[in-house]
Tab-separated table of C-alpha atoms and ligand atoms in Angstrom:
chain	number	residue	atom	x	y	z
A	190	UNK	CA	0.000	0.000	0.000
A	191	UNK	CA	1.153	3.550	-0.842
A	192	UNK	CA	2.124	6.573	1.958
A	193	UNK	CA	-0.458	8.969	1.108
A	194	UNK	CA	2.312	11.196	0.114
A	195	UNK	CA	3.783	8.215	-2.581
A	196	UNK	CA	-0.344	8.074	-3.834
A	197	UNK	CA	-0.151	11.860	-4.172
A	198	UNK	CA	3.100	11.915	-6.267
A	199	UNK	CA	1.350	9.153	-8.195
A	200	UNK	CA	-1.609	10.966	-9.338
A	201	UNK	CA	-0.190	14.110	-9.959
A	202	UNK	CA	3.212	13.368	-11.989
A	203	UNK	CA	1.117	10.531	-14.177
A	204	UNK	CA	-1.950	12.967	-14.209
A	205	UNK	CA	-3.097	9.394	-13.142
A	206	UNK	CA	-7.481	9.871	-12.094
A	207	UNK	CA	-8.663	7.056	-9.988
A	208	UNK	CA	-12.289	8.715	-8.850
A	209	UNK	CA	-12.454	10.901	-5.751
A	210	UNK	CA	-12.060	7.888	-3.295
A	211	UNK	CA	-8.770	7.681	-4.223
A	212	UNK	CA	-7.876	11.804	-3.503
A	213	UNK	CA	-9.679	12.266	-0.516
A	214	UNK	CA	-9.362	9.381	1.779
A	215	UNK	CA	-11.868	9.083	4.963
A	216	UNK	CA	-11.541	6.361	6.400
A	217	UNK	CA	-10.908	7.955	9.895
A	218	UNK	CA	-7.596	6.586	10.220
A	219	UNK	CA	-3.746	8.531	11.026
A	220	UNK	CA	-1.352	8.627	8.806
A	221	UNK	CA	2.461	10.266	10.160
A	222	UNK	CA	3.667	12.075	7.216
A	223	UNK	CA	6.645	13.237	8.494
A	224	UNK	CA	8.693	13.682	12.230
A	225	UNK	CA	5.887	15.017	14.794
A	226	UNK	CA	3.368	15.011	11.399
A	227	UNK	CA	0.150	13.324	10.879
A	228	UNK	CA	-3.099	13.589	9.311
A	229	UNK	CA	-6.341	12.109	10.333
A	230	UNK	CA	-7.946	11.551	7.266
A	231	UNK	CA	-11.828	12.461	7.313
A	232	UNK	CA	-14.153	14.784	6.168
A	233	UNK	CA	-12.446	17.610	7.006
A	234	UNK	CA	-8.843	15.866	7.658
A	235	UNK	CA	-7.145	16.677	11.038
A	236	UNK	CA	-3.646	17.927	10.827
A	237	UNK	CA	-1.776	17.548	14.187
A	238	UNK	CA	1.592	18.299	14.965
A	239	UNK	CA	3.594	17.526	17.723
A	240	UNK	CA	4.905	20.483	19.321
A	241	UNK	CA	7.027	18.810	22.239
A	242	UNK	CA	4.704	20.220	24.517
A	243	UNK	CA	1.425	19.439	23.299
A	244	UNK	CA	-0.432	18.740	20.369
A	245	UNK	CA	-1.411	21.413	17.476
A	246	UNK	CA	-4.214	20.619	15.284
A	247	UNK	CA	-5.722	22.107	12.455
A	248	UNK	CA	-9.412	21.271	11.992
A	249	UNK	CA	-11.499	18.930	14.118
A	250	UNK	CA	-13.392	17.387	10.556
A	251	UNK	CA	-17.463	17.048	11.087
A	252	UNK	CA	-19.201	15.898	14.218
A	253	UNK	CA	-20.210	12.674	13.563
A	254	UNK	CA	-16.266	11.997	12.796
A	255	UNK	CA	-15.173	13.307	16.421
A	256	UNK	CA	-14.769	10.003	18.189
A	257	UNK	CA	-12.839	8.460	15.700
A	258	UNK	CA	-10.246	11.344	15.489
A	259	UNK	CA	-10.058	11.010	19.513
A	260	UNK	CA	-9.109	7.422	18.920
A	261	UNK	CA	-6.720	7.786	15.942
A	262	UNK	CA	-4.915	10.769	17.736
A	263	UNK	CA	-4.664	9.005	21.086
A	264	UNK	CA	-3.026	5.931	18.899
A	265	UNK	CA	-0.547	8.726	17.930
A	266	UNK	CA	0.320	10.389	21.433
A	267	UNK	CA	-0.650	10.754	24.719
A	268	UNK	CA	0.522	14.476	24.797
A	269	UNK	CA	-2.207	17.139	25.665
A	270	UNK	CA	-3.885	19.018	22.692
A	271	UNK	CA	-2.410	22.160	23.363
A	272	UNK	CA	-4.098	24.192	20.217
A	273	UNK	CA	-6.929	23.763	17.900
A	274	UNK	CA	-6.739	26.286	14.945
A	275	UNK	CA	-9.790	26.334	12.943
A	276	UNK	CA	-8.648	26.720	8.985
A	277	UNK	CA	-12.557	28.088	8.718
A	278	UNK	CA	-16.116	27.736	10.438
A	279	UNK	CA	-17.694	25.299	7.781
A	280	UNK	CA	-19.376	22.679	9.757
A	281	UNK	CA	-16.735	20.074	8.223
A	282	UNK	CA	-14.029	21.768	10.033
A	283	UNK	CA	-15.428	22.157	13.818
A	284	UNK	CA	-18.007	20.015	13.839
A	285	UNK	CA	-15.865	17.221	15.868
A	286	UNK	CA	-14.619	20.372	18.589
A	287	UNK	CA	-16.496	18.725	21.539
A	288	UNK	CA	-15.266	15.560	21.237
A	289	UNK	CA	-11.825	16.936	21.355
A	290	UNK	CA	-12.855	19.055	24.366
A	291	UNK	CA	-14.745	16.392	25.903
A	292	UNK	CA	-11.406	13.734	25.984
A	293	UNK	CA	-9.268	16.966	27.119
A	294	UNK	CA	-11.435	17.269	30.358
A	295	UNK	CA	-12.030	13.588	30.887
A	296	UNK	CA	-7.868	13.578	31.215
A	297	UNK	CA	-7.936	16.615	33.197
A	298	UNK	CA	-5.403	18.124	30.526
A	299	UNK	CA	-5.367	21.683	30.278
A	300	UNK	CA	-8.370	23.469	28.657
A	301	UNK	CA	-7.024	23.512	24.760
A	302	UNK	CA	-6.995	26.675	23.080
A	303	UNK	CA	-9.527	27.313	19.978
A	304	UNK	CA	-8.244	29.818	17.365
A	305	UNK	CA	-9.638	31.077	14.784
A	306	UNK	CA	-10.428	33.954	12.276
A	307	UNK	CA	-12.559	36.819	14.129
A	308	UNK	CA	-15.524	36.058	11.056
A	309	UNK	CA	-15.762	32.666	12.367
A	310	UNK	CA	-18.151	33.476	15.558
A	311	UNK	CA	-20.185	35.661	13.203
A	312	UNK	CA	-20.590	32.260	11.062
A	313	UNK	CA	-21.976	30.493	13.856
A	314	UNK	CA	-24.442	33.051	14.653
A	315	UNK	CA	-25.284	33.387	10.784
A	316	UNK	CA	-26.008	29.485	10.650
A	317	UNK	CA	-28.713	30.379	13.372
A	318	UNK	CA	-29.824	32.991	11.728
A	319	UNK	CA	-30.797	30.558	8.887
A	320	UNK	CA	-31.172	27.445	9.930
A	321	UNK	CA	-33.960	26.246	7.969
A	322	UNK	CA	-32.563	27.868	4.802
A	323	UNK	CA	-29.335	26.037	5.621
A	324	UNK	CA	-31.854	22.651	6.273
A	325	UNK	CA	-33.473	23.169	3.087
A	326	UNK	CA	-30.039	23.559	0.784
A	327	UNK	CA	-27.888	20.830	2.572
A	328	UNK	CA	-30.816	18.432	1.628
A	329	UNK	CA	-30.122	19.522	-2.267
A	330	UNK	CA	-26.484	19.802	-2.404
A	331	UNK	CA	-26.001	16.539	-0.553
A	332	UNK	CA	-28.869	14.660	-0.849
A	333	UNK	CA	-28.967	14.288	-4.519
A	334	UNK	CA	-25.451	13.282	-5.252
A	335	UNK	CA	-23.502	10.201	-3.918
A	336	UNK	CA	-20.645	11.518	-2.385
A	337	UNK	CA	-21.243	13.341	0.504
A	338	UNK	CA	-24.240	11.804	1.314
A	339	UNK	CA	-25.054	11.048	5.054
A	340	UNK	CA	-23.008	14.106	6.021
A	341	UNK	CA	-25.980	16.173	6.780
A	342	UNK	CA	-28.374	15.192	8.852
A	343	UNK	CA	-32.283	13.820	8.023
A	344	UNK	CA	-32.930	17.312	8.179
A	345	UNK	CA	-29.968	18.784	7.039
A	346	UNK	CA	-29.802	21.418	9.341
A	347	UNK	CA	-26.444	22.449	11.234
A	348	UNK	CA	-25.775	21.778	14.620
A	349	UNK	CA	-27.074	24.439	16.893
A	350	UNK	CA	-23.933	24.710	18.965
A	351	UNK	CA	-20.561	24.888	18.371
A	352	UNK	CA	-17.131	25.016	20.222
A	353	UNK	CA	-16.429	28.770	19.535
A	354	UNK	CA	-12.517	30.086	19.404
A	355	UNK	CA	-11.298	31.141	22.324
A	356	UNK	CA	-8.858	33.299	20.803
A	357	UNK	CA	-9.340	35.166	17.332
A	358	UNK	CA	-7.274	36.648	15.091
A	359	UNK	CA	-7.345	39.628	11.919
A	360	UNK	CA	-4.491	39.150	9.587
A	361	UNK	CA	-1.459	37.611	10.775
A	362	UNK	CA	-1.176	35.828	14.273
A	363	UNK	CA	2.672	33.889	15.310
A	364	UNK	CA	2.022	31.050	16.913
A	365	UNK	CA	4.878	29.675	19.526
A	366	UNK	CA	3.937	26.374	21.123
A	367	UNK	CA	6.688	23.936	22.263
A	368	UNK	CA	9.283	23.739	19.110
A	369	UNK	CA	6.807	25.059	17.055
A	370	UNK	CA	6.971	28.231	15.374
A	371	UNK	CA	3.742	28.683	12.860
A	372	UNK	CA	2.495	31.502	10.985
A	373	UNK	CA	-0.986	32.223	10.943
A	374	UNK	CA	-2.476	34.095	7.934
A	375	UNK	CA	-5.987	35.103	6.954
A	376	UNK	CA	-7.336	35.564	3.149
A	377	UNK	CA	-10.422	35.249	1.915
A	378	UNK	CA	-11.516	32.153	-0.400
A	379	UNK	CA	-13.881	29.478	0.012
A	380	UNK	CA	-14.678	31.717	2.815
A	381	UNK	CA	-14.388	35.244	4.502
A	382	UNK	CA	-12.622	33.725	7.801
A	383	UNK	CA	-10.189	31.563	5.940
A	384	UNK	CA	-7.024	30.866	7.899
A	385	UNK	CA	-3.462	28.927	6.323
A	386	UNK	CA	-0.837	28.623	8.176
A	387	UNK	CA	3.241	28.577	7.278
A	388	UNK	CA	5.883	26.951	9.556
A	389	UNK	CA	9.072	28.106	7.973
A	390	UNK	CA	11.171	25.565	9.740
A	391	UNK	CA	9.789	22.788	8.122
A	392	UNK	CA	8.780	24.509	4.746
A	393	UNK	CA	5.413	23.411	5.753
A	394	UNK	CA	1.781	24.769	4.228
A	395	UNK	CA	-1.233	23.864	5.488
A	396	UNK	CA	-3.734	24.733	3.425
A	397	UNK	CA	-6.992	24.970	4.746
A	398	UNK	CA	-9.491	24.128	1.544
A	399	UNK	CA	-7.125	26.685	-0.441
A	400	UNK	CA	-6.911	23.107	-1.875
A	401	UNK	CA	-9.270	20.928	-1.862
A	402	UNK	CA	-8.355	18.527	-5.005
A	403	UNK	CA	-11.230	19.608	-7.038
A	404	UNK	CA	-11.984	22.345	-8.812
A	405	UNK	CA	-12.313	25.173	-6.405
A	406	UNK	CA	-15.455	25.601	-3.753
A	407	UNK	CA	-15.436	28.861	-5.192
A	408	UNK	CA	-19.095	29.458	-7.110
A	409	UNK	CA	-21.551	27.171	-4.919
A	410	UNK	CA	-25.155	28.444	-5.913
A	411	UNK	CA	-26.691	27.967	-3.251
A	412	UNK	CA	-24.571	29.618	-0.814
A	413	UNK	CA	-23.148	32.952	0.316
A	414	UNK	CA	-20.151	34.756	-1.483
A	415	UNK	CA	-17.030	33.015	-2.262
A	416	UNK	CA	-13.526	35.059	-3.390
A	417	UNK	CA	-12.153	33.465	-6.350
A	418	UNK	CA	-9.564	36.174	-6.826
A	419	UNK	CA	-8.277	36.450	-3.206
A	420	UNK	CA	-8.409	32.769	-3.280
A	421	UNK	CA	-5.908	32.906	-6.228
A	422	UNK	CA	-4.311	35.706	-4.289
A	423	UNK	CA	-3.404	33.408	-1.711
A	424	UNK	CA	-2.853	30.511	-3.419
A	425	UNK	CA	0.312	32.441	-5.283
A	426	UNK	CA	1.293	33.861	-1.943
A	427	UNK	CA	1.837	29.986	-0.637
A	428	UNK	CA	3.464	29.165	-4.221
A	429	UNK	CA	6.120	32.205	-3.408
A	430	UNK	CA	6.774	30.837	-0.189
A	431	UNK	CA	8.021	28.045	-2.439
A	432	UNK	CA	7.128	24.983	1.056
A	433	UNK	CA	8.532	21.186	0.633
A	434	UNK	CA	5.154	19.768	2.258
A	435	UNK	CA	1.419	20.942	1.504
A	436	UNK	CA	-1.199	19.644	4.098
A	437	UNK	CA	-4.993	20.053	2.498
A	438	UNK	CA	-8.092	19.354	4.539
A	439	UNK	CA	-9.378	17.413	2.146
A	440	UNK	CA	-7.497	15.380	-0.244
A	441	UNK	CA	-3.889	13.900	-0.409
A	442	UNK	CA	-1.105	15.953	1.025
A	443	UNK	CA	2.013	16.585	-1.317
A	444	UNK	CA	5.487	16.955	-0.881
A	445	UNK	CA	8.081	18.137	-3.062
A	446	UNK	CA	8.942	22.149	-3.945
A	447	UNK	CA	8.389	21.620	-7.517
A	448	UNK	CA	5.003	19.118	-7.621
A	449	UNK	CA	3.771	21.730	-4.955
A	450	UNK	CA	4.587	25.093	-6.813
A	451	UNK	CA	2.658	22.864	-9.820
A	452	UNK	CA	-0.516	22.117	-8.129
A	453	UNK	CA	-0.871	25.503	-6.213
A	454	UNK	CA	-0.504	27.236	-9.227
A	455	UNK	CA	-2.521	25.189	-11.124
A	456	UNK	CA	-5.291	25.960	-8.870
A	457	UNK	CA	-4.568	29.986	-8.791
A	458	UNK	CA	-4.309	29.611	-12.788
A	459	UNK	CA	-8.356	27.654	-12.886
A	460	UNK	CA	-9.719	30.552	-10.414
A	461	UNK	CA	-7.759	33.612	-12.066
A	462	UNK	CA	-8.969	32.207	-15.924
A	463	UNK	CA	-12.680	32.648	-14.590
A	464	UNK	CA	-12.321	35.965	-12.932
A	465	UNK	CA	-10.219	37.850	-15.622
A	466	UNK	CA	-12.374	36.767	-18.279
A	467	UNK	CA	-15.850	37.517	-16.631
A	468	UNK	CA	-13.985	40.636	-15.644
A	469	UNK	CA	-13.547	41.807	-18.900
A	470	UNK	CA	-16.670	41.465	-20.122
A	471	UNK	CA	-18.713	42.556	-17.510
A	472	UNK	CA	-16.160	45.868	-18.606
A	473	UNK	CA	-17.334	45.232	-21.828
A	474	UNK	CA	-21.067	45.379	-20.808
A	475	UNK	CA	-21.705	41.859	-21.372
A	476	UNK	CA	-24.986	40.566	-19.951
A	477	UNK	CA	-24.777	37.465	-17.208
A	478	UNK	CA	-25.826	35.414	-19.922
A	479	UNK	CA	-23.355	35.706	-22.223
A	480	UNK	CA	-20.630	35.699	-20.365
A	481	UNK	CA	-21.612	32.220	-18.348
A	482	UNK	CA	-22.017	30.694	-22.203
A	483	UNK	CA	-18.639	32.685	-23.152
A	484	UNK	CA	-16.235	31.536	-20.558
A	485	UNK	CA	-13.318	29.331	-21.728
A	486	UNK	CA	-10.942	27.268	-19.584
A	487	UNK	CA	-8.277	24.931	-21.076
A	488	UNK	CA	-9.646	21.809	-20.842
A	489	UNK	CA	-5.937	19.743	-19.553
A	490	UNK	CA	-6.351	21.953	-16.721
A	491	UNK	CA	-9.919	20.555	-15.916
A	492	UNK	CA	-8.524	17.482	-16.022
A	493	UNK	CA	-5.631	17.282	-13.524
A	494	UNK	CA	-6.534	14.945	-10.873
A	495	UNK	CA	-6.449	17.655	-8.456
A	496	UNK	CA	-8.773	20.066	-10.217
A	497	UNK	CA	-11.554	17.842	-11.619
A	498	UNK	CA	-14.936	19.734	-11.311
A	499	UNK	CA	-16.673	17.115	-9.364
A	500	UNK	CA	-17.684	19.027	-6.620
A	501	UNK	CA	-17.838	22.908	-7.854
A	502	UNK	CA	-17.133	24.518	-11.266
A	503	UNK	CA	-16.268	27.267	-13.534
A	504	UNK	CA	-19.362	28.086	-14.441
A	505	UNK	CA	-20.878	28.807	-11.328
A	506	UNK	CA	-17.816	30.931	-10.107
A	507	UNK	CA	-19.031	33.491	-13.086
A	508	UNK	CA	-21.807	33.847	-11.169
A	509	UNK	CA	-20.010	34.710	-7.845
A	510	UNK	CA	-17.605	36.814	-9.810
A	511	UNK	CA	-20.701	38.788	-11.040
A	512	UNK	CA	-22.641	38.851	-7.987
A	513	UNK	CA	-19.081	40.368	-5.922
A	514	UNK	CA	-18.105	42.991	-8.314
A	515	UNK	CA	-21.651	43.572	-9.872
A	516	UNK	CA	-25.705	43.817	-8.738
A	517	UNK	CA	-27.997	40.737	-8.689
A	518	UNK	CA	-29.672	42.161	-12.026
A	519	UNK	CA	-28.223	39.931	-14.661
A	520	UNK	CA	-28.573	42.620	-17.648
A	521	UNK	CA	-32.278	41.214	-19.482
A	522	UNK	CA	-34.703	43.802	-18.550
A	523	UNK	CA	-37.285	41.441	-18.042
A	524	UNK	CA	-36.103	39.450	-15.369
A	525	UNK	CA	-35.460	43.086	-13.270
A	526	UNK	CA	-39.467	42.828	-11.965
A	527	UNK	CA	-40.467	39.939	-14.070
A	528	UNK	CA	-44.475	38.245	-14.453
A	529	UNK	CA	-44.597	35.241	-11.944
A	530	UNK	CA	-42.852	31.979	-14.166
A	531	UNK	CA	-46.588	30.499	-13.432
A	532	UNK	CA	-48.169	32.957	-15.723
A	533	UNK	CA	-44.955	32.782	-18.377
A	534	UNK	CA	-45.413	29.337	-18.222
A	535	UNK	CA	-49.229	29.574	-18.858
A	536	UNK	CA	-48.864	32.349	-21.780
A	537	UNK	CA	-46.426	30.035	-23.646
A	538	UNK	CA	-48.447	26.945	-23.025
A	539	UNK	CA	-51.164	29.073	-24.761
A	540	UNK	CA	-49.707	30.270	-27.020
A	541	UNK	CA	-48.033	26.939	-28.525
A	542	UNK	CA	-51.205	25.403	-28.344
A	543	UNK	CA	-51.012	23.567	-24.871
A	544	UNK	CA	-49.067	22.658	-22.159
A	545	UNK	CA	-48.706	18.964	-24.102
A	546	UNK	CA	-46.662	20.600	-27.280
A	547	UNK	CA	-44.001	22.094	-24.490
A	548	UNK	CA	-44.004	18.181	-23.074
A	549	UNK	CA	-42.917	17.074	-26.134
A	550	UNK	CA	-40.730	19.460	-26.832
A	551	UNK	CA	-39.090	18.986	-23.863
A	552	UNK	CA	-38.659	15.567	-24.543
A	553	UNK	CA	-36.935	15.800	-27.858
A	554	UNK	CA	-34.751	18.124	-26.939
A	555	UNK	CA	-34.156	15.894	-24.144
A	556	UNK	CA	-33.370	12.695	-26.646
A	557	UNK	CA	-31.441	14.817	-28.677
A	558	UNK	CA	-28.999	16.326	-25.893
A	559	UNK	CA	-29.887	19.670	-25.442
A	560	UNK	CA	-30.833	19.422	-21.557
A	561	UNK	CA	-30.535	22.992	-21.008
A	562	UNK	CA	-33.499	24.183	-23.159
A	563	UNK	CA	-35.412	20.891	-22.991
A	564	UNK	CA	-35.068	21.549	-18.689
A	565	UNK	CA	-36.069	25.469	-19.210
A	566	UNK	CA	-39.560	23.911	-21.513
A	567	UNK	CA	-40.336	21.521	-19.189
A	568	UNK	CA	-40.446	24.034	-16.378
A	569	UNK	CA	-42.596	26.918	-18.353
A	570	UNK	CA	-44.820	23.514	-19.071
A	571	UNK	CA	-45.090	22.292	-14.803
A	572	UNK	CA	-45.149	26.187	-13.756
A	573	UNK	CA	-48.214	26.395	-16.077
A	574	UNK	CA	-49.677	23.312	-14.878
A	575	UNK	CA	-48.172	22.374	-11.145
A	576	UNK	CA	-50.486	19.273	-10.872
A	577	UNK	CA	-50.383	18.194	-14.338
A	578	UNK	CA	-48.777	14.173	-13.528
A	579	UNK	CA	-47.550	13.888	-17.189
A	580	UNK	CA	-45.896	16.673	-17.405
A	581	UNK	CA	-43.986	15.828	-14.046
A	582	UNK	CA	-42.967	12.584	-15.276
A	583	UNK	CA	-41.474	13.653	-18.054
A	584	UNK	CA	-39.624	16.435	-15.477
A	585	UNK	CA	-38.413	13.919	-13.550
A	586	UNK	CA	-36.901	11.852	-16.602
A	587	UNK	CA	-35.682	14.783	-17.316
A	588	UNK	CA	-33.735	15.878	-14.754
A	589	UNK	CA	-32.565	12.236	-13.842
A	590	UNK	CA	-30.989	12.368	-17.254
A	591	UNK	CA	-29.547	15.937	-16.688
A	592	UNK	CA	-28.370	14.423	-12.913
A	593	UNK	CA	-26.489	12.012	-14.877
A	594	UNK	CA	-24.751	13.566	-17.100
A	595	UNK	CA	-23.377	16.612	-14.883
A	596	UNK	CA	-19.777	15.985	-13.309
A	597	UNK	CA	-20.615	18.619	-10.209
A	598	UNK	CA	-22.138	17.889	-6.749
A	599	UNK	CA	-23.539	20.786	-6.655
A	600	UNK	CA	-25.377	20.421	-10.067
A	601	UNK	CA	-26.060	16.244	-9.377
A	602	UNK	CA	-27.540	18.043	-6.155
A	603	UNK	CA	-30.151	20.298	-7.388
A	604	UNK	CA	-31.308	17.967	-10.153
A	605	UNK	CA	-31.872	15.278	-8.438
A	606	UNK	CA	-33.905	17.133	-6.016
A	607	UNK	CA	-35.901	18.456	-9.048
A	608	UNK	CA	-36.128	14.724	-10.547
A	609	UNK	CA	-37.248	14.135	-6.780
A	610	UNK	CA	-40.196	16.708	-6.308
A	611	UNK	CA	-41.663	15.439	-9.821
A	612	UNK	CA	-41.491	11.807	-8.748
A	613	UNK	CA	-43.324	13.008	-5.417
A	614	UNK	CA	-46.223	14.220	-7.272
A	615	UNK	CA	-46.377	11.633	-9.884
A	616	UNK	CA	-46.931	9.006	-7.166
A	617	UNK	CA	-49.250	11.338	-5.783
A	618	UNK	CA	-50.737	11.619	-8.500
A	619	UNK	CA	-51.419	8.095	-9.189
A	620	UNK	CA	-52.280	6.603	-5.597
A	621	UNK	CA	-55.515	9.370	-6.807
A	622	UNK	CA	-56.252	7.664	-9.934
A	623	UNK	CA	-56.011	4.391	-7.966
A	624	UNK	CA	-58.312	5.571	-5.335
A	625	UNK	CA	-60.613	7.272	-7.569
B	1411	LIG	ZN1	-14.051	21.798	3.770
């Protein structure tokens, strides 16, 4: 079996893709990388370091993960964890805080130190804020695609408590614990309270999800602003530093000055494609539209093993890039205060001669490959008629098609939720015939 640093090498000198099993390891187990080095590898991974006088760690991965990264640490050392440093508040990252807390006081060690970004606390209290928003999109970005499933729960709300810092940071924060001297540094990315860290001793980075091995986290549509140009900001700024070991919190970590400086710029290069070419035509006066059917990235970047877009991708970071340097109004004047979609839908069905003739449009366009106008028909045709059962079982082929054939979590995600609602009232629909 190969070190996780040998698989890493692997995949990225051969360009070698072996599915995302194979890059981002979970299986709750520690791997040493190095002297006083290890990762936990979950979902987030925990980095801990061995400071000579207690542990550092970096991320405490999602709750339900906790008590295995207690176990696998404890197989590792004995030593009191001395500091947790939260790379960012996603739920991924702190969720498994109290178990770490809970094994501290259990040994009567000294209470560990939480640090973290000064955004991070106003995360937590913006997850309370909208909690059943949060509920509602969890259940479509990780419900309808395989991987990640089970990571939210039933509901798919967030916890309601979390282990907050108990120290925070702006910018830059030096870190002395034991033997350890470690750099804190704040930029923006996935996230507004983003944290990396630098130990020049070792030549060590730890990225945070700076990388993530996919294609950046950095358009999500269902979620608040991402920064894909202070994410390539950063990204560079590591690359400078020119480190001999990378530690991700999710994915393989990678050693080597050159395979590193590779991948890191890799990444900056897939983000900064996105953003200077939306840039300049939103400059231009482009419209939304054509920009997101305009946008061209080389497609040997897309597929490095590192920067597949199975999770995120370029096309949604367009719309970030819009929405952070632009308004919400995507430049067609009739979407600024448009007629309800039910009574588009209904004009059109009207119009065509009935909501059947948009059904079977739909459904050729469908066979022929063009999901993206046979999806936008079949909607006019279910927004005209919301109970109509044949039109919804032709949705839901519909989207389970599109499901298929889209590489992105986020996109599986919100089609199969769409194939789902259809399928919901086409049973419906038919226990009434049955009963009638
Ligand atoms: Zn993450």
């Amino acid at each position: 079996v190969l070190s996780l640093l040998d698989q890493a090498s692997r995949f990225i000198d051969n360009g070698e893709y072996e599915g995302p099993r194979a890059i981002n390891p979970i299986s709750g187990e520690l791997e040493e990388l190095a002297a006083g080095v290890a990762m936990v590898q979950a979902f987030s991974h925990v980095i801990a370091l061995d400071s000579g006088d207690g542990l550092v760690l970096f991320d405490a991965s999602l709750r339900p993960f906790g008590p295995a990264v207690v176990r696998a640490l404890d197989g590792w050392s004995s030593a009191p964890r001395h500091t947790l440093v939260y790379t960012h508040g996603h739920v991924d990252h702190v969720g498994g805080a109290q178990a770490l807390v809970d094994a501290g006081r259990a040994r009567e060690h000294p209470p560990m130190r939480v640090l973290g970004h000064a955004a991070v606390s106003e995360r937590f209290r913006r997850y309370q804020l909208t909690n059943g928003y949060n509920g509602a999109i969890n259940k479509r970005q990780f419900g309808g695609g395989r991987r990640g499933r089970g990571l939210v729960g039933a509901d798919g709300a967030f916890p309601s408590h979390f282990v907050e810092p108990t120290e925070t940071y702006e910018q830059r924060r030096m870190l002395h614990v034991g033997e350890l001297e470690i750099e804190l540094r704040h930029d923006r990315g996935e996230t507004d309270d983003h944290t990396w860290a630098w130990i020049a001793a070792s030549r060590t980075v730890v990225t945070g999800d700076f990388v993530c091995w996919t294609y950046p986290n950095a358009g999500n549509p269902q979620k608040v602003q991402r920064y894909p140009e202070d994410w390539a900001a950063a990204l560079r700024t590591m690359a400078a530093l020119e480190p001999e070991l990378l530690l991700p919190a999710h994915g393989l970590p990678i050693e080597g000055r050159e395979r590193i400086r590779r991948v890191l710029t890799d990444f900056a290069d897939a983000l900064e494609i996105v953003v200077a070419q939306t840039l300049q035509m939103m400059n231009e006066g482009a419209t939304l539209d054509t920009i997101i059917h305009a946008i061209e990235l080389p497609d040997d970047l897309l597929a490095k093993p590192y920067l597949r877009p199975t999770y995120d991708e370029p096309e949604f970071v367009v719309h970030n890039v819009w929405r952070l340097y632009g308004g919400w109004y995507d430049g067609n004047p009739a979407r600024l205060k448009p007629s309800p979609d039910a009574a588009v839908g209904v004009e059109l069905a009207a119009l065509v001669g009935g909501v059947d003739r948009l059904i079977e449009r739909a459904q050729r366009l469908a066979a022929g490959g063009d999901l993206r106008l046979a999806c936008s028909l079949i909607e006019l045709a279910t927004d005209a008629e919301p109970d109509n059962v044949a039109a919804h079982r032709i949705r839901e082929e519909i989207y389970t098609q599109r499901r298929r054939d889209e590489l992105s979590l986020m996109a599986k995600g919100i089609y199969g939720w769409a194939a789902t609602e259809s399928t919901s009232i086409v049973e419906a629909g038919s226990s009434d015939g049955e009963a009638g």
